[in-house]
Coordinates of C-alpha atoms and ligand atoms in Angstrom, one line a residue:
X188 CA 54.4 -8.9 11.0
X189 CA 51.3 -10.8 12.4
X190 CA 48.0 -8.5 12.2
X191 CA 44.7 -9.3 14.2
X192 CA 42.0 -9.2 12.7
X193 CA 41.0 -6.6 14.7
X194 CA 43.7 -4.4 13.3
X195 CA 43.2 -5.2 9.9
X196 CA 39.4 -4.1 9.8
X197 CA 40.3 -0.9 11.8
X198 CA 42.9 0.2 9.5
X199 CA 40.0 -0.4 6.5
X200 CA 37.5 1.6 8.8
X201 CA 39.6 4.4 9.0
X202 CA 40.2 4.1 5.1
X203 CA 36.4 4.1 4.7
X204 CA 35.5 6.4 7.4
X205 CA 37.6 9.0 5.4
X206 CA 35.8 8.5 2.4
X207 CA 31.7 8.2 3.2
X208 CA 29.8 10.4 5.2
X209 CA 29.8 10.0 9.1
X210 CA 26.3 9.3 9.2
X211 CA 26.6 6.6 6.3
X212 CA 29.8 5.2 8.4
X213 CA 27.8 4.7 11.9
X214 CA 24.9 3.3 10.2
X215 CA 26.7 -0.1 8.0
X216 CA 29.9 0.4 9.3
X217 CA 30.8 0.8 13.1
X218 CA 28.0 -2.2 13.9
X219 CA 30.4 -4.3 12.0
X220 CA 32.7 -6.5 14.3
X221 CA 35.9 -8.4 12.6
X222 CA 35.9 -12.2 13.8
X223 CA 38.9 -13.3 12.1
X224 CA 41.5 -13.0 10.3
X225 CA 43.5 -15.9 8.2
X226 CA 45.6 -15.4 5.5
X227 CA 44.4 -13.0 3.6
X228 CA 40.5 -13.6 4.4
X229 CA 38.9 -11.0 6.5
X230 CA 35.5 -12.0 8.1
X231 CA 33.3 -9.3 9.4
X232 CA 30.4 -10.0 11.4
X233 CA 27.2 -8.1 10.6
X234 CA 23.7 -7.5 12.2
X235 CA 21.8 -9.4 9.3
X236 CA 20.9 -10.3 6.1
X237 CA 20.0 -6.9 4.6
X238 CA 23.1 -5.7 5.8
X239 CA 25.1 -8.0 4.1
X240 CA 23.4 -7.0 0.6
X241 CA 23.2 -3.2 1.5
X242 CA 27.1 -3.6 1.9
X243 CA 27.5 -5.4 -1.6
X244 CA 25.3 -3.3 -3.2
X245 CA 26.5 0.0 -1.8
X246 CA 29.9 -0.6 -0.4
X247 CA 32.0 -3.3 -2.2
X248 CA 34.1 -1.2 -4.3
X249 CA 35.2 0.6 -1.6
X250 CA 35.8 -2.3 0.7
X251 CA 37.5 -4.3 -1.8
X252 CA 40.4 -0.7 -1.9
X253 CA 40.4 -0.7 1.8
X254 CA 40.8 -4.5 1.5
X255 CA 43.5 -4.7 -1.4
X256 CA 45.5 -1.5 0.5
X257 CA 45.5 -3.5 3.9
X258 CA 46.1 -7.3 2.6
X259 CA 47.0 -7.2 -0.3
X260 CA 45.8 -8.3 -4.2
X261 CA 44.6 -11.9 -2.5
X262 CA 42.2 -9.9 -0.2
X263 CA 39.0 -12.0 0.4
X264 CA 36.4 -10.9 2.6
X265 CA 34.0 -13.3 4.3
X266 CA 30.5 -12.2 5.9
X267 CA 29.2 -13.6 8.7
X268 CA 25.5 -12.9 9.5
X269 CA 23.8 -12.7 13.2
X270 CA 20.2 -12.4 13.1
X271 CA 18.5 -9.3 14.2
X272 CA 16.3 -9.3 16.7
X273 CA 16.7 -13.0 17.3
X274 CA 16.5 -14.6 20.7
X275 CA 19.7 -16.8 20.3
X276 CA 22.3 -14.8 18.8
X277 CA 24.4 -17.7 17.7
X278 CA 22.0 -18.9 15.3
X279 CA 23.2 -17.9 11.8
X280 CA 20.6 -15.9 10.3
X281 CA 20.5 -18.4 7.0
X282 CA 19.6 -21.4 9.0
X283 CA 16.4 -19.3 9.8
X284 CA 15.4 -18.7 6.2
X285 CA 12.2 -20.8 5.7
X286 CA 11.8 -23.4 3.1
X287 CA 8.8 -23.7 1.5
X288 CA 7.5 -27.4 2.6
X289 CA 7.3 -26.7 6.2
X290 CA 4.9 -28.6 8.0
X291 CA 2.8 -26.3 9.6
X292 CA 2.1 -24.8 5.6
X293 CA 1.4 -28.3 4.6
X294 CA -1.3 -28.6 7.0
X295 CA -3.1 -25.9 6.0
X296 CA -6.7 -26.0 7.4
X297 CA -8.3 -23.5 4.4
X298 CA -8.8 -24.5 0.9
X299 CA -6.7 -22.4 -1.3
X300 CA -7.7 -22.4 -4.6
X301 CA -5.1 -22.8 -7.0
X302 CA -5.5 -20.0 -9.8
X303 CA -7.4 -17.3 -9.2
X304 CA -10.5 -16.7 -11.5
X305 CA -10.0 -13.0 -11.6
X306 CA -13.1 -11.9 -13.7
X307 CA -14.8 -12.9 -10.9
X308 CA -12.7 -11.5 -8.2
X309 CA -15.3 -9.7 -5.5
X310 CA -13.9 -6.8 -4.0
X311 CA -14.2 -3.0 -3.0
X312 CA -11.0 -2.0 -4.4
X313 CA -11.6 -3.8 -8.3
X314 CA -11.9 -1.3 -10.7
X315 CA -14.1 -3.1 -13.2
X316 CA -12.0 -3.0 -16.6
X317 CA -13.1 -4.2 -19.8
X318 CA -10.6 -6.5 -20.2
X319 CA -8.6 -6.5 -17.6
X320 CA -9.0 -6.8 -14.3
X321 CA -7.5 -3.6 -12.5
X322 CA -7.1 -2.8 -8.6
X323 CA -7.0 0.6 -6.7
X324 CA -4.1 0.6 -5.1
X325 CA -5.4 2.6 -2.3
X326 CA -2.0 4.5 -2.2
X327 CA -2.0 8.3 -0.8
X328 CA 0.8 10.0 -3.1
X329 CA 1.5 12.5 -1.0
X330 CA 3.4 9.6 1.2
X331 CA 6.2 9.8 -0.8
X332 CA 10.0 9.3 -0.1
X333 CA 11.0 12.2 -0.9
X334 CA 9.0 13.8 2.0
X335 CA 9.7 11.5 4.1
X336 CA 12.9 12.8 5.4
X337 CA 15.5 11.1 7.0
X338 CA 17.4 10.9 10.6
X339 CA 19.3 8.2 12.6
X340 CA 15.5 7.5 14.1
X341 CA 14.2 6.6 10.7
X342 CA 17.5 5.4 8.6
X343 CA 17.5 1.8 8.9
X344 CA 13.5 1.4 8.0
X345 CA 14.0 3.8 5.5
X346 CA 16.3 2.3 4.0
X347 CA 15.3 -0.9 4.2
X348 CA 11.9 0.4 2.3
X349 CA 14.0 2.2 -0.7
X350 CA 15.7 -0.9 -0.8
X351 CA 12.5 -3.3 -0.7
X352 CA 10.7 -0.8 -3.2
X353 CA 13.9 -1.1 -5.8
X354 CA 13.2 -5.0 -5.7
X355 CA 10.0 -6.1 -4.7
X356 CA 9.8 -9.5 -3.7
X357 CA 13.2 -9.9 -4.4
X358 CA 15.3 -9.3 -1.1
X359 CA 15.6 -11.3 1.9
X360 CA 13.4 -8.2 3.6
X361 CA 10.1 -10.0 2.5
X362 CA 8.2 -9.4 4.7
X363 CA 9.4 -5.8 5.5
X364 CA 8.0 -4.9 9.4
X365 CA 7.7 -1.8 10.2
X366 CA 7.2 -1.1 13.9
X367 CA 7.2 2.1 16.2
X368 CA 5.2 4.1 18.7
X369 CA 2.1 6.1 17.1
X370 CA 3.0 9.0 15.1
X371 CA 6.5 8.3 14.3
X372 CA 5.7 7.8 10.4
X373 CA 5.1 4.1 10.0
X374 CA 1.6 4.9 7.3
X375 CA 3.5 7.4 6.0
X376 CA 6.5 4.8 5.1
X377 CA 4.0 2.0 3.8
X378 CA 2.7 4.3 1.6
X379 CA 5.8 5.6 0.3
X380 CA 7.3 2.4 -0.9
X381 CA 4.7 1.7 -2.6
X382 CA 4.1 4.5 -4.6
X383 CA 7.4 4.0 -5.2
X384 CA 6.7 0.7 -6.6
X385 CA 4.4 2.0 -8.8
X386 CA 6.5 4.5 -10.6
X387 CA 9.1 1.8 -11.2
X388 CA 6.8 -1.0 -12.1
X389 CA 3.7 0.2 -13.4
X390 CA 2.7 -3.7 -14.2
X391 CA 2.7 -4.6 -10.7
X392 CA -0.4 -5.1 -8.6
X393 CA 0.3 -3.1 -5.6
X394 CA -2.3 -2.6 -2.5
X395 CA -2.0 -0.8 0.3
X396 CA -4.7 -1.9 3.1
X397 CA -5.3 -0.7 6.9
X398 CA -5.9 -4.5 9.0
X399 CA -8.9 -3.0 10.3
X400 CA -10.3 -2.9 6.7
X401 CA -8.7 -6.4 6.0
X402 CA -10.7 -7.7 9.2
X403 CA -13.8 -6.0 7.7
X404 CA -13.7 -7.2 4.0
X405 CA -13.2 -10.8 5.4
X406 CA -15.9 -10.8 8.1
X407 CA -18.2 -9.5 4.9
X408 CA -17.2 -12.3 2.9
X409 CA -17.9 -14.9 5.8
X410 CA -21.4 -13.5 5.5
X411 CA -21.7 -13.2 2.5
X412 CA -20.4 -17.0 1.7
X413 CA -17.7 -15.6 -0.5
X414 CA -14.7 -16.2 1.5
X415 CA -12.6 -17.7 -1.7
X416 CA -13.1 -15.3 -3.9
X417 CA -11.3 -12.8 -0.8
X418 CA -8.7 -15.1 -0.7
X419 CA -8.7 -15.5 -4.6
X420 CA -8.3 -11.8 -4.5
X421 CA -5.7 -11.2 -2.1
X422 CA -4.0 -13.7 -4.2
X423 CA -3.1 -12.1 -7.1
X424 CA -1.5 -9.1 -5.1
X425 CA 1.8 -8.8 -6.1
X426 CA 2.7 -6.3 -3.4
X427 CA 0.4 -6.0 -0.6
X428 CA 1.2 -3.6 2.3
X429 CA -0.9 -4.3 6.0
X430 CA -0.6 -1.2 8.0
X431 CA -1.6 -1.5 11.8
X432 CA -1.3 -5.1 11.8
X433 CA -1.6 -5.5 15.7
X434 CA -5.3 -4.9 15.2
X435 CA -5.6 -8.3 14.3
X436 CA -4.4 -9.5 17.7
X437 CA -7.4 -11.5 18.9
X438 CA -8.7 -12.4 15.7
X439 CA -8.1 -15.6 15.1
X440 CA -10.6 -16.5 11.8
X441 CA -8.6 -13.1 10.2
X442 CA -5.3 -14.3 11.1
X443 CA -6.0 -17.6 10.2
X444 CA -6.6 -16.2 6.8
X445 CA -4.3 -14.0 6.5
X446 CA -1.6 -16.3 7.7
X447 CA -2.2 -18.3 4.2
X448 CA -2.6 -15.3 1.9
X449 CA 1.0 -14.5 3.4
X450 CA 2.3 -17.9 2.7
X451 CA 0.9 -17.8 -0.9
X452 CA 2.3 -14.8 -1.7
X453 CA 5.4 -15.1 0.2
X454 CA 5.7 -18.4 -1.6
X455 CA 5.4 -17.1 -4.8
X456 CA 7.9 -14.5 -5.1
X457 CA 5.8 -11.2 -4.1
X458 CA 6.4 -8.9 -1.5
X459 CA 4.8 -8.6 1.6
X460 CA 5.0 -4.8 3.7
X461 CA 3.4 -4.4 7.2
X462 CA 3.6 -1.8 10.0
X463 CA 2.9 -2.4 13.5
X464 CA 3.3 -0.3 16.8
X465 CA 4.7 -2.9 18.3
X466 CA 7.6 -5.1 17.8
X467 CA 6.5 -8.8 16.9
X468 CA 7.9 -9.7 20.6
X469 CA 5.4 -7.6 22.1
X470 CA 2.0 -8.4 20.1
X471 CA -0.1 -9.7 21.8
X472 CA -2.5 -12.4 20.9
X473 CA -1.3 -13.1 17.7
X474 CA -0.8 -16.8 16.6
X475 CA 2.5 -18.1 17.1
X476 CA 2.9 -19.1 13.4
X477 CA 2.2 -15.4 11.8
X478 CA 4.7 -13.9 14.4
X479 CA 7.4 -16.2 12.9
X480 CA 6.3 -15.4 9.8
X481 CA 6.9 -11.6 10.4
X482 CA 10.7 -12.5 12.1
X483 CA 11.5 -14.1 8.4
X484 CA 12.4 -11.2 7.3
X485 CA 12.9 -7.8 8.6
X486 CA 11.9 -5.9 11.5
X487 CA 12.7 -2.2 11.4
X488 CA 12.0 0.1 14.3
X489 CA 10.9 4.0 13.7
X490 CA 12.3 5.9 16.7
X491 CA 11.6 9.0 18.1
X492 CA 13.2 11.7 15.6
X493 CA 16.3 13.6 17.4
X494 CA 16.3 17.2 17.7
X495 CA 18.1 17.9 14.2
X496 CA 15.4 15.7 12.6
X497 CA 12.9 17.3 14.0
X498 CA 13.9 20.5 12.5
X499 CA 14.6 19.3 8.9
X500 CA 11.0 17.7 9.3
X501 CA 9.5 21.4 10.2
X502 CA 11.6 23.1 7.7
X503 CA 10.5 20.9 5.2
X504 CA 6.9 21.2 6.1
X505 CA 7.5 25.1 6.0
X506 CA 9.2 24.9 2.7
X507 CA 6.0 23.2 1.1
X508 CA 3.4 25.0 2.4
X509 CA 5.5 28.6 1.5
X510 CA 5.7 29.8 4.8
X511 CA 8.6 31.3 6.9
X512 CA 8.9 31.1 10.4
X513 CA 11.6 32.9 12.7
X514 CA 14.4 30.3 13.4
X515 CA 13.9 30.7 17.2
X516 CA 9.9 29.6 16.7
X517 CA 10.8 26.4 14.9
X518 CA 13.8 25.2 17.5
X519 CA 11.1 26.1 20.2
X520 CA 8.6 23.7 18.5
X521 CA 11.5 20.8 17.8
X522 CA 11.7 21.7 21.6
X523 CA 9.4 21.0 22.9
X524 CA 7.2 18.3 20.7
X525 CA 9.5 15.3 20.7
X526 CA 7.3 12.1 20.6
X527 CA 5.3 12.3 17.7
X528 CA 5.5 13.8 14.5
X529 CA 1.9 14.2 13.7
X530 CA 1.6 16.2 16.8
X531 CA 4.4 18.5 15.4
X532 CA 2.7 18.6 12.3
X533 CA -0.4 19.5 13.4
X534 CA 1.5 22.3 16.0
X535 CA 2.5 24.4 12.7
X536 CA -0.5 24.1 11.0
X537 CA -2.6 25.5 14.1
X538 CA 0.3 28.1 14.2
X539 CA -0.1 29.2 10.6
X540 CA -3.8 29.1 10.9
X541 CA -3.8 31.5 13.8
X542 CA -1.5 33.9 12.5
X543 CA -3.4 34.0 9.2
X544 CA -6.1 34.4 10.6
X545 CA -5.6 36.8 13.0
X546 CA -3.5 38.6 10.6
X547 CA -0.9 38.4 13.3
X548 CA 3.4 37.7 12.6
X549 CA 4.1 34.3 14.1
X550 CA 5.4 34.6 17.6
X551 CA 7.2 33.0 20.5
X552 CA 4.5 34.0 22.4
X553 CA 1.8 32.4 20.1
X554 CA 3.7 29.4 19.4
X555 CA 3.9 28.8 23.4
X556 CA 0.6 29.0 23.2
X557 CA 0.2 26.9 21.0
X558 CA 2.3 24.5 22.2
X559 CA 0.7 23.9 25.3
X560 CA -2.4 23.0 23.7
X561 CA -0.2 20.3 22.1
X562 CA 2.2 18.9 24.7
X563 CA 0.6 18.5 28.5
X564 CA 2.0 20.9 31.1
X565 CA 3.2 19.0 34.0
X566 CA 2.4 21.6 36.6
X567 CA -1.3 21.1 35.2
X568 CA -3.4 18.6 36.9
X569 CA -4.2 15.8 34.2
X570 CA -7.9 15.9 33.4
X571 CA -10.1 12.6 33.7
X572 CA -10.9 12.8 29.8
X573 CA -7.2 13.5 29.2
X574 CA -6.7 10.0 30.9
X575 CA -9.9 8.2 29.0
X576 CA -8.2 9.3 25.9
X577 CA -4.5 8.6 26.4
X578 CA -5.9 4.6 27.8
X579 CA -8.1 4.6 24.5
X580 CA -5.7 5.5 22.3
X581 CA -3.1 2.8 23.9
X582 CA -5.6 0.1 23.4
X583 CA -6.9 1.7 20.1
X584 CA -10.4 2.1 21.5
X585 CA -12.5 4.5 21.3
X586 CA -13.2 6.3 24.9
X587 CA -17.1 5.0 23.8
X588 CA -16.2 1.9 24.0
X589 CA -14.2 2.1 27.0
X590 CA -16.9 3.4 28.9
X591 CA -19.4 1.4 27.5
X592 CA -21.1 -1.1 29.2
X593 CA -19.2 -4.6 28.0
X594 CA -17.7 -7.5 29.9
X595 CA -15.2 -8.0 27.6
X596 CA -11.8 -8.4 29.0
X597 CA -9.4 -6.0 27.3
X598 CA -11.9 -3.2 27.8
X599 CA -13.0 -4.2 31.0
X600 CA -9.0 -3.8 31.7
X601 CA -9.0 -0.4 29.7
X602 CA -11.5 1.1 31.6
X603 CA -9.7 -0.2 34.8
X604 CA -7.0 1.3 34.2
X605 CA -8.5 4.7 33.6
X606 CA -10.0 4.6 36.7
X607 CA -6.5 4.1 38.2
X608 CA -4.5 6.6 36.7
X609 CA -7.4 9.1 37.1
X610 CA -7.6 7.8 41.2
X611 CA -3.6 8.3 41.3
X612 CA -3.2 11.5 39.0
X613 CA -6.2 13.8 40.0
X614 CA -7.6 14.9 43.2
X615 CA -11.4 13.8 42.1
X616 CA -12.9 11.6 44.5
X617 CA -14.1 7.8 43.7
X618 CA -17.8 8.9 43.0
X619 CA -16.6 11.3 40.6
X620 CA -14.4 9.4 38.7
X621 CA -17.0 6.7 38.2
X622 CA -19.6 9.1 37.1
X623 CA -16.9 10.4 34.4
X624 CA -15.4 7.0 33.5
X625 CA -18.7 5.6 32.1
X626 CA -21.3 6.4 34.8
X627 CA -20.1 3.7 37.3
X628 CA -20.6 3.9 41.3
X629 CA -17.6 4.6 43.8
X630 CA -17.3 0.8 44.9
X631 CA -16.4 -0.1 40.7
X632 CA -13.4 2.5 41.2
X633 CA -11.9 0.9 44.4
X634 CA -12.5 -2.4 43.1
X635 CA -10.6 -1.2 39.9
X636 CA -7.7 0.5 41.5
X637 CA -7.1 -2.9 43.7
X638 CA -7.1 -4.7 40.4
X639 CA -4.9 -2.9 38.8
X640 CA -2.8 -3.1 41.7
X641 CA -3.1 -6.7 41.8
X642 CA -2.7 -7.3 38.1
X643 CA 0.4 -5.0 38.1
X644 CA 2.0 -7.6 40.9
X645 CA 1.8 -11.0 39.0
X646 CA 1.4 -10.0 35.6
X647 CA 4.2 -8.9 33.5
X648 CA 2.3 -7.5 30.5
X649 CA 0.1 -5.8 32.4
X650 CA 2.6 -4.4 34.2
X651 CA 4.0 -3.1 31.1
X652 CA 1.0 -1.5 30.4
X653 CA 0.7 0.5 33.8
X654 CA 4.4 1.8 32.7
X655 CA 3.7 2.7 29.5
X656 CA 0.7 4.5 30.2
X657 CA 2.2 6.0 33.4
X658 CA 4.8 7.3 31.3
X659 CA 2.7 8.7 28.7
X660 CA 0.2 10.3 30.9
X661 CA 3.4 11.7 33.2
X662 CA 5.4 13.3 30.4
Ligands
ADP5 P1 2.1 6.4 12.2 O1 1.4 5.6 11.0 O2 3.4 5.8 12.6 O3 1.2 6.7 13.3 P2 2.2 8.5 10.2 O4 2.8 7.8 9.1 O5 0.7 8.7 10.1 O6 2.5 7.8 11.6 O7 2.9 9.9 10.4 C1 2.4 11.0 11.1 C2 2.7 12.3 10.4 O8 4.1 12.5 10.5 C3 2.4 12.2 8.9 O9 1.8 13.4 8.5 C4 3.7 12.0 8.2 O10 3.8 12.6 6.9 C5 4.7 12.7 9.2 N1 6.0 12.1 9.2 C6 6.4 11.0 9.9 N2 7.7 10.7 9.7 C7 8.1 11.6 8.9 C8 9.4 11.9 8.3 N3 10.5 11.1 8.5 N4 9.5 13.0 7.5 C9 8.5 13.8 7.3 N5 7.3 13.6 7.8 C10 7.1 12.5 8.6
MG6 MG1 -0.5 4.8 10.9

C-alpha cells in the first residue's frame, strides 16, 4: 500500500501526541508540516533553525519509534527548515546564515583593536582585581527562571533562553531577540538567562546592560577621548545581554558602534542577548545593517499571558510573599488585568499593603477597588494627564519632555498627538488642552489635531501610531 506523506507523519503524531504532554505537542509538533515522502525518508518541514535542534535534542528518540513503527527499520527523517519571520518564505533558513567575510564587516569604518589590553580596560562595571580583571555582571538574581513561569504567551522565548543559557554562543539563536509590548517580562527574561549562565559557567564574562546605559557610557567616552578602550571593553564580553535595544533608534554614532562590538563578538563565538518592544520589522530608525544582524538569529515574541497564566503568575507571587488570597479575588484580578504583568504585580502588592494595613481580610470589594486604580474604566472620561502619560510612555519620554519646549521631531509629534487624543477623548476645550499639554495656546491644538489628521492619511507608521495609542488609551 502507497502512504502519503501526509499519512505517514499523522499516524507518528498520533504516536507522539499520546506520549508528551499536549502543551509540549502544540508547541514543536502540530507547526510541523510533512513535504514528502520517498521510500522510507520522511521530510518534515519546520518553522526554523532552533526548532530543528530543539527536536534533536528533546525529541529524536521518540521520533525515531514513531518513525521505525510507521516505516519501518530503514526510517530516515529529513528536516526541512523555513525561516521565521522572514519575508520570503522559500528561502531556506541556512542560505541566510552569515559568513564571516561579508563585505559590509570588511568595510568597517572604526578601528578595532585587535586584543584587548584589559588592565587598562575603563569602565563603570570593572571591579578592580588584583590580578585579574573582573566585571559586575549587573545581573538582578531575583530574575530567575524559575520565577519566571511559563504559558503559551511566553513558551517559545523561554525556551529559546533555557536553551541559549545551556550553550552560550553555541546555538544558531545568537543573537537571541526578545521582543514584546511593555510589561510582558522581556528584563525579567534577559536577566534570567544570564544568571543562569552564571551558575553553569562561572568563568564566563557575562553583562547585562540597559541601551540607554550603553548610549551613555559611549557618549562618555567620546568625551572623554577613550572610545577604544569602551570598545576594548565590550570586547572581551563573552555574553552580553542589551535590554531595550529600540532606544538606540536614532543614534547613529551608538549603533555604529555597537554594530561592530556585535560583529566581534558574534564573530568570535560569544553570545549575544537583546530585548526590544518591538519586532526588528517595526524599529524604527535603526540602521539597516544592525536590523539584519538581529534577524540572524532568533526573534522570540512575549505575548500577552492567557487567563491560566495569569493565575499561575499570581499564585506564584502569593506563594512567595506567604500570603493567601480567596480563589474568587485572584480570578477577579487575572480578570481583569490582562496586558501587563507588572501592572498585575503591582495590583497584589497594593492589595496586600492595604489589607495589612488597614488590618482588613482581603476582599472583592477592595480588590475592585483596587483594580480600578490599575486598569482605566471605560465609562470614565480619560484625563489629559492620563493621555500625556500613555503618549510618553509609547515613545519612552518623559511627559517633561513632551511638554517641553523643543523642535525636535519625534517629540514635536508626541506632543501632537496628545493634543489629539485629549481633543477626541475629553470634552476640554482647545485653550485648555494647550494650557495642560505644555502651556501652548488654542491655535497650537488645532494646528496639531489637523496634523495628526494629515499625517494619519499618508503616513503608514504614523498611522500605526494613532492605532496603537487609540487602542491603548480606549481599552
Ligand atoms: P518588560 O521588561 O517586558 O517591560 P519585565 O521583565 O520588567 O517586563 O516584567 C514586569 C514584571 O512582570 C516583573 O516583575 C516580572 O518579574 C514579571 N513577570 C513577567 N513575566 C513573568 C512570568 N512569565 N512569570 C512571572 N513573572 C513575570
Ligand atoms: Mg524591561
Amino acid at each position: 500500500m502507497i502512504i502519503t506523506a501526509q499519512e505517514a507523519w499523522d499516524s507518528c503524531l498520533s504516536f507522539i501526541e499520546d506520549n508528551i504532554t499536549p502543551q509540549a505537542y502544540k508547541t514543536w509538533f502540530e507547526p510541523i508540516k510533512a513535504v514528502k515522502l520517498v521510500d522510507n525518508s520522511l521530510s518534515i518541514q519546520v518553522p526554523s533553525k532552533f526548532f530543528y535542534e530543539w527536536l534533536e535534542e528533546h525529541y529524536v528518540e521518540l521520533l525515531k519509534i514513531a518513525l521505525v513503527k510507521q516505516l519501518g527499520s530503514q526510517a530516515k527523517l529529513v528536516y526541512v527548515i523555513r525561516m521565521e519571520n522572514s519575508v520570503d518564505d522559500k528561502v531556506p533558513y541556512t542560505e541566510k546564515i552569515p559568513s564571516t567575510n561579508r563585505s559590509d564587516v570588511q568595510s568597517q569604518k572604526v578601528d578595532i583593536p585587535l586584543k584587548a589590553k584589559s588592565p587598562e580596560l575603563k569602565n563603570p562595571f570593572i571591579i578592580p582585581g588584583i590580578r585579574d580583571v573582573k566585571i559586575d555582571s549587573q545581573l538582578n538574581s531575583n530574575y530567575n527562571f524559575e520565577n519566571f513561569l511559563e504559558g503559551d504567551s511566553n513558551r517559545l522565548a523561554r525556551s529559546a533562553g533555557l536553551a541559549v543559557a545551556n550553550k552560550p554562543g553555541g546555538t544558531s539563536f545568537n543573537p537571541l531577540l526578545i521582543f514584546g509590548g511593555v510589561g510582558l517580562g522581556k528584563t525579567h527574561l534577559a536577566h534570567a538567562i544570564g544568571v543562569d549562565i552564571k551558575d553553569k559557567y562561572p568563568d564566563k564574562t557575562v553583562l547585562y546592560i540597559s541601551a540607554e546605559k550603553f548610549t551613555q557610557q559611549y557618549i562618555e567616552s567620546v568625551k572623554k577621548n577613550n572610545r577604544n578602550d569602551f570598545i576594548h571593553f565590550y570586547q572581551i564580553i563573552d555574553v552580553l545581554i542589551v535590554d531595550d535595544i529600540q532606544l538606540l533608534s536614532g543614534k547613529a554614532g551608538t549603533q555604529d558602534v555597537f554594530f561592530h562590538i556585535f560583529n566581534h563578538l558574534h564573530q568570535n563565538g560569544k553570545q549575544v542577548i537583546l530585548t526590544s518592544d518591538k519586532a526588528p520589522v517595526d524599529m524604527q530608525d535603526i540602521e539597516q545593517r544592525l536590523l539584519s544582524r538581529f534577524k540572524w538569529g532568533l526573534s522570540a515574541e512575549l505575548n500577552q499571558p492567557d487567563f491560566e497564566t495569569r493565575i499561575s503568575i499570581i499564585k506564584n507571587k502569593l506563594y512567595r510573599d506567604g500570603v493567601e488570597m480567596p480563589e474568587n479575588i485572584v480570578e477577579f484580578l487575572a480578570h481583569n488585568i490582562k496586558t501587563n504583568i507588572r501592572e498585575l504585580e503591582g495590583a497584589i502588592i497594593s492589595l496586600i499593603a492595604h489589607s495589612s494595613f488597614n488590618k482588613k481580610d482581603i476582599t472583592i470589594d477592595l480588590a475592585k477597588t483596587i483594580v480600578e486604580n490599575y486598569v482605566k474604566n471605560t465609562k470614565r472620561e480619560v484625563s489629559i494627564e492620563y493621555i500625556q502619560k500613555v503618549v510618553s510612555d509609547y515613545f519612552q519620554m518623559d511627559v517633561e519632555t513632551l511638554q517641553s519646549k523643543t523642535r525636535k521631531r519625534h517629540i514635536v509629534q508626541a506632543r501632537q498627538l496628545a493634543m489629539f487624543f485629549a481633543k477626541k477623548l475629553t470634552k476640554a476645550s482647545l485653550a485648555s488642552i494647550g494650557s495642560q499639554i505644555g502651556k501652548r495656546d488654542h491655535a497650537t491644538v488645532l494646528h496639531a489635531c489637523k496634523t495628526v489628521d494629515n499625517l494619519s492619511m499618508t503616513d503608514k507608521q504614523f498611522k500605526k501610531y494613532v492605532e496603537d495609542l487609540h487602542k491603548k488609551l480606549t481599552i
